[in-house]
Coordinates of C-alpha atoms in Angstrom, one line a residue:
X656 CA 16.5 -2.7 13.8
X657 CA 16.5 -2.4 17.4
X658 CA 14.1 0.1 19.3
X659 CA 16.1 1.5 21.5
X660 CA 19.6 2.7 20.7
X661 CA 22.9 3.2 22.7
X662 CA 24.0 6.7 22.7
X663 CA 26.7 5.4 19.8
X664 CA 24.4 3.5 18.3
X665 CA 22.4 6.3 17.6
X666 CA 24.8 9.1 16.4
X667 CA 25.9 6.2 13.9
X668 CA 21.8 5.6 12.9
X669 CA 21.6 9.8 12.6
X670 CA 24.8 9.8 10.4
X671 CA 24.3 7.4 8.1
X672 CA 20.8 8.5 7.2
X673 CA 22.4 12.1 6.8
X674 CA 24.4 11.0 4.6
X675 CA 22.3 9.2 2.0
X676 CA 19.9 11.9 2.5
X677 CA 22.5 14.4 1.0
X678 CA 24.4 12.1 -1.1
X679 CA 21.9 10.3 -2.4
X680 CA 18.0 11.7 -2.4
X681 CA 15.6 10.2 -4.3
X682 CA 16.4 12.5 -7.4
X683 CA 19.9 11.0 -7.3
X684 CA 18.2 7.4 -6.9
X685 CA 16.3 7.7 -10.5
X686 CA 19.0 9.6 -12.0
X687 CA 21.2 6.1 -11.5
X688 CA 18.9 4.2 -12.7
X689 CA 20.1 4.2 -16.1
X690 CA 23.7 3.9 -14.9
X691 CA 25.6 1.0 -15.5
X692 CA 26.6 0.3 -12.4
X693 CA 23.6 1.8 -10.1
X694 CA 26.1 3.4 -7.6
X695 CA 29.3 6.0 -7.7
X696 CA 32.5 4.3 -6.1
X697 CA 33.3 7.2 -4.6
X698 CA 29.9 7.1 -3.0
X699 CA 30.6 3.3 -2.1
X700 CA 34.1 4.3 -0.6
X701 CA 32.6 6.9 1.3
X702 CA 30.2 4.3 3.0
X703 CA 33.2 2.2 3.4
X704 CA 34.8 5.0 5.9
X705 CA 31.6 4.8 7.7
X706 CA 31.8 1.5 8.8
X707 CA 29.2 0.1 6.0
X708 CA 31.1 -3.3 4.8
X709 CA 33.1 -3.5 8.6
X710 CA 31.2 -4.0 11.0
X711 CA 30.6 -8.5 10.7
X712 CA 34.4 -8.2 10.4
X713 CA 36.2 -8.7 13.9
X714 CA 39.2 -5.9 14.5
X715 CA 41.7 -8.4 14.3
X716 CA 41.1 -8.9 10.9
X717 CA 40.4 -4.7 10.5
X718 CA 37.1 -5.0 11.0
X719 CA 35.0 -3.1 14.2
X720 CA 31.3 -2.5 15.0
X721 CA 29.9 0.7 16.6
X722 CA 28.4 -1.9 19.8
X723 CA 30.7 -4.7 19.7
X724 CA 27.7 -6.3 18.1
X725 CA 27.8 -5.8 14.3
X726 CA 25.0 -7.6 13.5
X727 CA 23.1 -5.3 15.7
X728 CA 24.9 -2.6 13.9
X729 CA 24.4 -3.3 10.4
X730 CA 20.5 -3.6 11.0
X731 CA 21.1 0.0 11.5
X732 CA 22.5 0.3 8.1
X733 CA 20.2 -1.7 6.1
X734 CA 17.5 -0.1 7.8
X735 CA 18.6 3.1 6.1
X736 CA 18.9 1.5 3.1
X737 CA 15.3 0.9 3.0
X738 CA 14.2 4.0 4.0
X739 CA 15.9 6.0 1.0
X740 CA 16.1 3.0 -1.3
X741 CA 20.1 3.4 -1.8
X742 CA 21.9 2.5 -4.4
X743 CA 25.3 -0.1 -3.5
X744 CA 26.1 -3.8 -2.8
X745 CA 25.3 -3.8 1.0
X746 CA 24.4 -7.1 1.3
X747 CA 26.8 -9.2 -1.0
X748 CA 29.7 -7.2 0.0
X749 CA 29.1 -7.6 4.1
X750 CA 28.2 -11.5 3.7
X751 CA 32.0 -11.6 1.9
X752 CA 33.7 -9.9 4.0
X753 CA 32.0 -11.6 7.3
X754 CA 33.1 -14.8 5.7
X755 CA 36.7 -13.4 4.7
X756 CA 37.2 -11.6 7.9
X757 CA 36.1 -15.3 10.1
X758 CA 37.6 -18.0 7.1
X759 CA 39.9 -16.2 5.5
X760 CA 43.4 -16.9 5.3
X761 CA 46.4 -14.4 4.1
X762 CA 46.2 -15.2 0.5
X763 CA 42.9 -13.0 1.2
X764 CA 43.3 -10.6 3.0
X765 CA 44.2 -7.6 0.2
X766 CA 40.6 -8.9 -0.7
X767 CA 39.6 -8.2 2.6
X768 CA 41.2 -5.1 3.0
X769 CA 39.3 -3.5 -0.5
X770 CA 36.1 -4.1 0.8
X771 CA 36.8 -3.0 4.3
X772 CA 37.9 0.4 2.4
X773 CA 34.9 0.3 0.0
X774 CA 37.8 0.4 -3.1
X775 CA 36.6 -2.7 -4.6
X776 CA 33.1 -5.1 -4.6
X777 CA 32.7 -8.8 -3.7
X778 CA 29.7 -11.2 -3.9
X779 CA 28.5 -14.3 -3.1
X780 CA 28.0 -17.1 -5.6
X781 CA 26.2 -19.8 -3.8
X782 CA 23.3 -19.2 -2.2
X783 CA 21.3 -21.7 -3.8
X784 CA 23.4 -24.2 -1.7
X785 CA 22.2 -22.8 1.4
X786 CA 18.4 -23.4 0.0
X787 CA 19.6 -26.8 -1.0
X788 CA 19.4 -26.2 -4.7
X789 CA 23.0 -25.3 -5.8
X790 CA 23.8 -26.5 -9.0
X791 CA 28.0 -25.8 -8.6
X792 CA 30.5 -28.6 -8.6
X793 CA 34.1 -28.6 -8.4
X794 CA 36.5 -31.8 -8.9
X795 CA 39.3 -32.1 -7.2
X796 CA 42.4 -32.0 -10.0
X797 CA 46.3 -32.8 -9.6
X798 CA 47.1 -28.9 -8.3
X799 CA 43.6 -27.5 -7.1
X800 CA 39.7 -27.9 -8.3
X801 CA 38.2 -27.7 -11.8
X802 CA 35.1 -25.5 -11.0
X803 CA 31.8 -25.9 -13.5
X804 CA 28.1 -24.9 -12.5
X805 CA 25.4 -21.4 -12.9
X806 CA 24.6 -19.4 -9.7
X807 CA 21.5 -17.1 -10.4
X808 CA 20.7 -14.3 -10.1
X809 CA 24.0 -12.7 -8.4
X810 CA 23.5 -9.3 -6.7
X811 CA 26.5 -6.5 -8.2
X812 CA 28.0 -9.4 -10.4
X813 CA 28.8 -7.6 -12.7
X814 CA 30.7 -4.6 -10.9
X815 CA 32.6 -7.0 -8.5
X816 CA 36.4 -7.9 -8.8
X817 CA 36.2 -10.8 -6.7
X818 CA 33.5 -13.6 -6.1
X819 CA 32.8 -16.0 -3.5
X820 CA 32.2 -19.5 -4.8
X821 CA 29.9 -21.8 -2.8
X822 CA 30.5 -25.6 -4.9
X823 CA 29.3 -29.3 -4.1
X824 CA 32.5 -31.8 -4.0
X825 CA 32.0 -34.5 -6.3
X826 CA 33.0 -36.3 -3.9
X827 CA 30.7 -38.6 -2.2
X828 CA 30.3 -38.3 1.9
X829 CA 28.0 -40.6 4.4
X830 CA 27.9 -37.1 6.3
X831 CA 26.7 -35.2 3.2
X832 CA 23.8 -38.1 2.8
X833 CA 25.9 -39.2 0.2
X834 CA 26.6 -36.1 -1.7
X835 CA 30.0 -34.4 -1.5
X836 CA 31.0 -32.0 0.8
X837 CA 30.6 -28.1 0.4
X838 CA 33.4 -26.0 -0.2
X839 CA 34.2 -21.9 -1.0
X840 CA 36.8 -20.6 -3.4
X841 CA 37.8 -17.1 -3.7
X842 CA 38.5 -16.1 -7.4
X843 CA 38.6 -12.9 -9.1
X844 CA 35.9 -12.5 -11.6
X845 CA 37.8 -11.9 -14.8
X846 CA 39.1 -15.8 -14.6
X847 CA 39.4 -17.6 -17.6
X848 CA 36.0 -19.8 -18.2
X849 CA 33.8 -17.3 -15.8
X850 CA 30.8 -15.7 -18.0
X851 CA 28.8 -12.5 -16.4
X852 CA 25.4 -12.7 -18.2
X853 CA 23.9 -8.9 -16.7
X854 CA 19.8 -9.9 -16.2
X855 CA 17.0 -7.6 -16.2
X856 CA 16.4 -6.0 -12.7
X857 CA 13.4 -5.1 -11.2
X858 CA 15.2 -3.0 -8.4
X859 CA 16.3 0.4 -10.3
X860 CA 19.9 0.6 -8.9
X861 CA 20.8 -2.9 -8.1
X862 CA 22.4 -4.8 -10.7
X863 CA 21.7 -8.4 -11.0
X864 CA 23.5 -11.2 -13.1
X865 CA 24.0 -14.7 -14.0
X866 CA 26.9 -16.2 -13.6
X867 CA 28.6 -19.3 -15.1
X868 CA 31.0 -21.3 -14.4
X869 CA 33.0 -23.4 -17.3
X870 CA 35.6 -25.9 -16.7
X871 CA 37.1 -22.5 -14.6
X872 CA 40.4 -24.4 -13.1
X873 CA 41.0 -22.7 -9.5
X874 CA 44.4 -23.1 -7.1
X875 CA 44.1 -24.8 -4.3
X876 CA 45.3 -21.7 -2.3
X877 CA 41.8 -20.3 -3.5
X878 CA 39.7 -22.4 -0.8
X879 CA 38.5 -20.3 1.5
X880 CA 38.5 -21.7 5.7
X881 CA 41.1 -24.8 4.5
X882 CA 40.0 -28.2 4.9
X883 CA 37.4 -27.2 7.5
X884 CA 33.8 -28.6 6.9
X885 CA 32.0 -25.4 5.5
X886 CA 28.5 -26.4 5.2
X887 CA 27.8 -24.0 8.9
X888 CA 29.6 -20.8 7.0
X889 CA 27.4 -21.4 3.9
X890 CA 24.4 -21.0 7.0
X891 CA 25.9 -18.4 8.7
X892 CA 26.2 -16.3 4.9
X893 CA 22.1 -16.8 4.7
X894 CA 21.7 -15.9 8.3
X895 CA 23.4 -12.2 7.0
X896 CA 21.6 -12.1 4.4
X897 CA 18.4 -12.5 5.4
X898 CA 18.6 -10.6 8.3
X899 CA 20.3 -7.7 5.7
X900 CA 16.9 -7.7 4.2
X901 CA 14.5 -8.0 6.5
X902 CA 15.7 -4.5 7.8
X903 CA 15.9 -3.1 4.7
X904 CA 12.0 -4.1 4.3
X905 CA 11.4 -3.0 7.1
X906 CA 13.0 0.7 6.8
X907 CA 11.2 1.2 3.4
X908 CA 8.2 -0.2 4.6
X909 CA 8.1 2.2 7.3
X910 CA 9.2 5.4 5.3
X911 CA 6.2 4.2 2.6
X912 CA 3.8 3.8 5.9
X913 CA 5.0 7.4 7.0
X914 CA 4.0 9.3 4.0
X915 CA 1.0 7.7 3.6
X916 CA -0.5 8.9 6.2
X917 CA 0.9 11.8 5.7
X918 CA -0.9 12.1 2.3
X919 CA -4.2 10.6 4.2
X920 CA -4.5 13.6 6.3
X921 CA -3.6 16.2 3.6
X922 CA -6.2 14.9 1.0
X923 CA -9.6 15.9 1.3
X924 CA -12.7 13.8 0.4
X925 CA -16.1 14.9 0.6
X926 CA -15.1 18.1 3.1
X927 CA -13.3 15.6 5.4
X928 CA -9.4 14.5 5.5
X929 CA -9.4 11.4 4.1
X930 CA -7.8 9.8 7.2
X931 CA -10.7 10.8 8.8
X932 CA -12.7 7.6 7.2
X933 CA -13.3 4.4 9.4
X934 CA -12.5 1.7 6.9
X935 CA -9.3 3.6 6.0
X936 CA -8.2 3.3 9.5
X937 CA -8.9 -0.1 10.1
X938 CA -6.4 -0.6 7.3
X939 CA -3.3 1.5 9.1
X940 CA -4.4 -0.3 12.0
X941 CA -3.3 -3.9 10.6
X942 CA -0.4 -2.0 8.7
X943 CA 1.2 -0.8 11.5
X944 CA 0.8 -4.2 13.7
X945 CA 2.7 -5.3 10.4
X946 CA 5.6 -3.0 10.7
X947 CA 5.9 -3.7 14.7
X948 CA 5.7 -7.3 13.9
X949 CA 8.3 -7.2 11.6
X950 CA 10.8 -4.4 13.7
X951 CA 10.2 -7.2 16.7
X952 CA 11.1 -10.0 14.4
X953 CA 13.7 -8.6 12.7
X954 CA 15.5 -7.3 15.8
X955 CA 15.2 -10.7 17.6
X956 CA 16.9 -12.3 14.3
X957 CA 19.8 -10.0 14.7
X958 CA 20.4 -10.8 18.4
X959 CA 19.6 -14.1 17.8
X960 CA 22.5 -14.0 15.1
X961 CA 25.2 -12.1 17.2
X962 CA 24.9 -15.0 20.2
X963 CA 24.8 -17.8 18.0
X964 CA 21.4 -18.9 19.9
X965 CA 20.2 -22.1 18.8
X966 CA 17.1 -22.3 16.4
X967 CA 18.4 -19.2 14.6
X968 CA 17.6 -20.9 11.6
X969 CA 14.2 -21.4 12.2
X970 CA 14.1 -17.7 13.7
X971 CA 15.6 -16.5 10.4
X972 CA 12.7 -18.6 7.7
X973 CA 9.6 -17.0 10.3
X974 CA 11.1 -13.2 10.0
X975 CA 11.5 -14.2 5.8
X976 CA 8.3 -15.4 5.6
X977 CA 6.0 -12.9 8.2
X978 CA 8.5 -9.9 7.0
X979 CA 8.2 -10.6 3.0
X980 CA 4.6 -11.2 2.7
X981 CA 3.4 -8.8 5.3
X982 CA 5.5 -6.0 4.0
X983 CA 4.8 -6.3 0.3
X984 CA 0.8 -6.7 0.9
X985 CA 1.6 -3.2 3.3
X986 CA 3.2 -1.8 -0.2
X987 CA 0.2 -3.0 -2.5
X988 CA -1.7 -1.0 0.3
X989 CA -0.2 2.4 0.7
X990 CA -0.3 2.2 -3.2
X991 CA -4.3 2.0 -3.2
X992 CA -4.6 4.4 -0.6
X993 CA -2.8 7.0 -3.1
X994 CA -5.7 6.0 -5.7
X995 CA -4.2 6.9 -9.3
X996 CA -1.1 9.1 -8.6
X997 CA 0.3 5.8 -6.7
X998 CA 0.2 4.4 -10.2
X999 CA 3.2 6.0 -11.6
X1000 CA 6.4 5.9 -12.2
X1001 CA 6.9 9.5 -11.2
X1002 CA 5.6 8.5 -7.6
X1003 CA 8.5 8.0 -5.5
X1004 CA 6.4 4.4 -4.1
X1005 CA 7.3 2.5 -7.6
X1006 CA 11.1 2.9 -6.2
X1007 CA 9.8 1.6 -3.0
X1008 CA 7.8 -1.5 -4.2
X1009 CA 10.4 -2.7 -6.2
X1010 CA 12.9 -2.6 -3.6
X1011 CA 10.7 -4.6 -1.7
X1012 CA 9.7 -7.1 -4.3
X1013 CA 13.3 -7.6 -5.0
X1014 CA 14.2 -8.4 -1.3
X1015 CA 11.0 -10.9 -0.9
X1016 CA 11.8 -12.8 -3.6
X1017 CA 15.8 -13.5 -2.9
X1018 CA 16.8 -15.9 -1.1
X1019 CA 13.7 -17.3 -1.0
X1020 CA 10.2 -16.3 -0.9
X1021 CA 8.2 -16.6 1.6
X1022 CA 6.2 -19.6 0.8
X1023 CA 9.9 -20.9 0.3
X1024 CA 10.6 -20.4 4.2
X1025 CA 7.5 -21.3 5.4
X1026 CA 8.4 -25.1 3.9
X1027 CA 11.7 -24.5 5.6
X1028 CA 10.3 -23.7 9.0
X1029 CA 8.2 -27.0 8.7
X1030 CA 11.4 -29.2 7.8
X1031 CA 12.7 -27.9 11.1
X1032 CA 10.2 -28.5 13.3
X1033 CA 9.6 -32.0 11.4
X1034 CA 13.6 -32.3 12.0
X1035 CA 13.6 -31.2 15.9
X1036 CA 10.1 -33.7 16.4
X1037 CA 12.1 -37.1 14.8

């Protein structure tokens, strides 16, 4: 997130950090673990009062940021997310509502409402079709769509009431390069033909699922934004995401670098602190160029996002890839410098490293975005 804070900015920084720090500490963090959902909806309505799932809405639609730039804004949030690895569907549930809040039309907007009060959970279905590797298809029928197709893994699948489909036209367009056009329904999860296959998470409170798609028949008044090409939405929905979790990386990451050295200059080695040893701070050197790199990255994405400045995209595939692999080696490292201790599952870091294995491997790894930075630039050279 960004630096240096307004005055507003940073009361709502300070207050949402309070808040998960006395809502939910790291106790309450592994006590979820084995709960269904990973989060209380009390907890998740709560966060909805303070703005969490508002702030990429615009006010006409109910929406409102602390700035007047929510992107900006919700860095803030996911930011705190990282730092006390909290439980909740931040991410699917802002990149629905941005989309409901821009797209929408009225036969949504109870939808919208729910999530803008935290009372009910949406996610995405469709991400793969930003990455070019969507599998969904709908055909168009004599009163709407017949909708068949997997999207895997979906983040809070399982405790959402409404999902955002992101399908391929079988219909074949020149524009497309031949393939059909994309387009985004809004259907409530429990439709007849949908299939919520809970998967094994890595991430001890986020819940992750496959979901499938059989012969579902949706209403034409599901299509979300109309007739309107949708391909830039289905962008824009990556753009929020990725920008979601490169400051959540970047808030654990830096909570992990904190008490590390912390730990480095309370344990003694040989009569000397062992922060005192040259090689070891060679090594919190290059870890915290990382995490400056990566607050510098990840704060240019966001303003990058809010003015709609053009090569966002490749903007967004550089933070992925420097963020996600820098980050993650930064975790293998604090994790060493712990020796054994870091080890174990009763070490608060295990909570942290799969956080941040969870978020560099979503919506594409880095190796993933570094192909995509390199179609860009061959794409901007022809």
């Amino acid at each position: 997130m960004e630096l240096t804070l307004s005055d507003d900015q940073q009361f709502f920084c300070d207050t949402t950090r309070r808040f998960l720090a006395t809502e939910c500490p790291i106790a309450q963090v592994r006590a979820l673990a084995s709960a269904d959902a990973g989060f209380e909806p009390g907890y998740w309505r709560q966060g909805g009062e303070l703005g969490w799932t508002s702030l990429l809405v615009p006010e006409s639609a109910g929406g409102g940021s602390v700035s007047g730039s929510g992107v900006i804004d919700l860095t803030i949030v996911a930011d705190a997310f990282g730092r006390h690895v909290a439980p909740g569907p931040l991410l699917p549930t802002n990149v629905v509502a941005a989309t409901l809040g821009r797209d929408g039309s009225g036969a949504h907007a109870d939808v919208l409402a729910g999530l803008l009060a935290g009372d009910t959970v949406a996610t995405w279905c469709g991400a793969e079709h930003a990455l070019g590797e969507g599998a969904t298809r709908a055909t168009r029928t004599a009163d709407g769509y017949r909708l068949s197709g997997v999207s895997t893994p979906v983040e809070a699948a399982a405790q959402s009431q409404s999902f955002l489909v992101t399908a391929r036209l079988d219909d074949k367009d020149p524009a497309e390069g031949g393939l059909g056009p994309l387009v985004q329904f809004l259907l409530p999860a429990g439709s007849d033909g949908v299939t919520v296959e809970p998967l094994a998470s890595l991430d001890v409170v986020r819940r992750f699922a496959r979901v499938e798609f059989a012969d579902v028949r949706v209403p034409a008044s599901a299509v979300v934004a109309g007739d309107a090409p949708v391909a830039d939405d289905v962008e824009q929905q990556l753009l929020h995401a990725l920008v979601i979790q490169a400051a959540t990386l970047v808030g654990a990451a830096e909570r992990v670098f904190e008490f590390t050295v912390e730990w480095a200059f309370d344990r003694y080695s040989f009569g000397r602190p062992l922060a005192s040893y040259q090689a070891l701070k060679h090594r919190f050197a290059d870890m915290k160029m990382w995490l400056e790199a990566s607050h510098a990255l990840t704060s240019a994405l966001a303003r990058e996002i809010q003015d709609g400045a053009e090569g966002v995209h490749e903007t967004a595939s550089v933070t992925k890839a420097y963020v996600g692999h820098h980050l993650t080696e930064l975790l293998h490292d604090c994790i060493q410098m712990h020796g054994g201790i870091g080890l174990t599952t009763d070490h608060d870091l295990h909570l942290y490293l799969r956080r941040v294995v969870t978020e560099r491997s979503s919506f594409g790894t880095p190796a993933d975005h570094r192909r995509r930075v390199a179609v860009l630039a061959a794409g901007a050279a022809a």
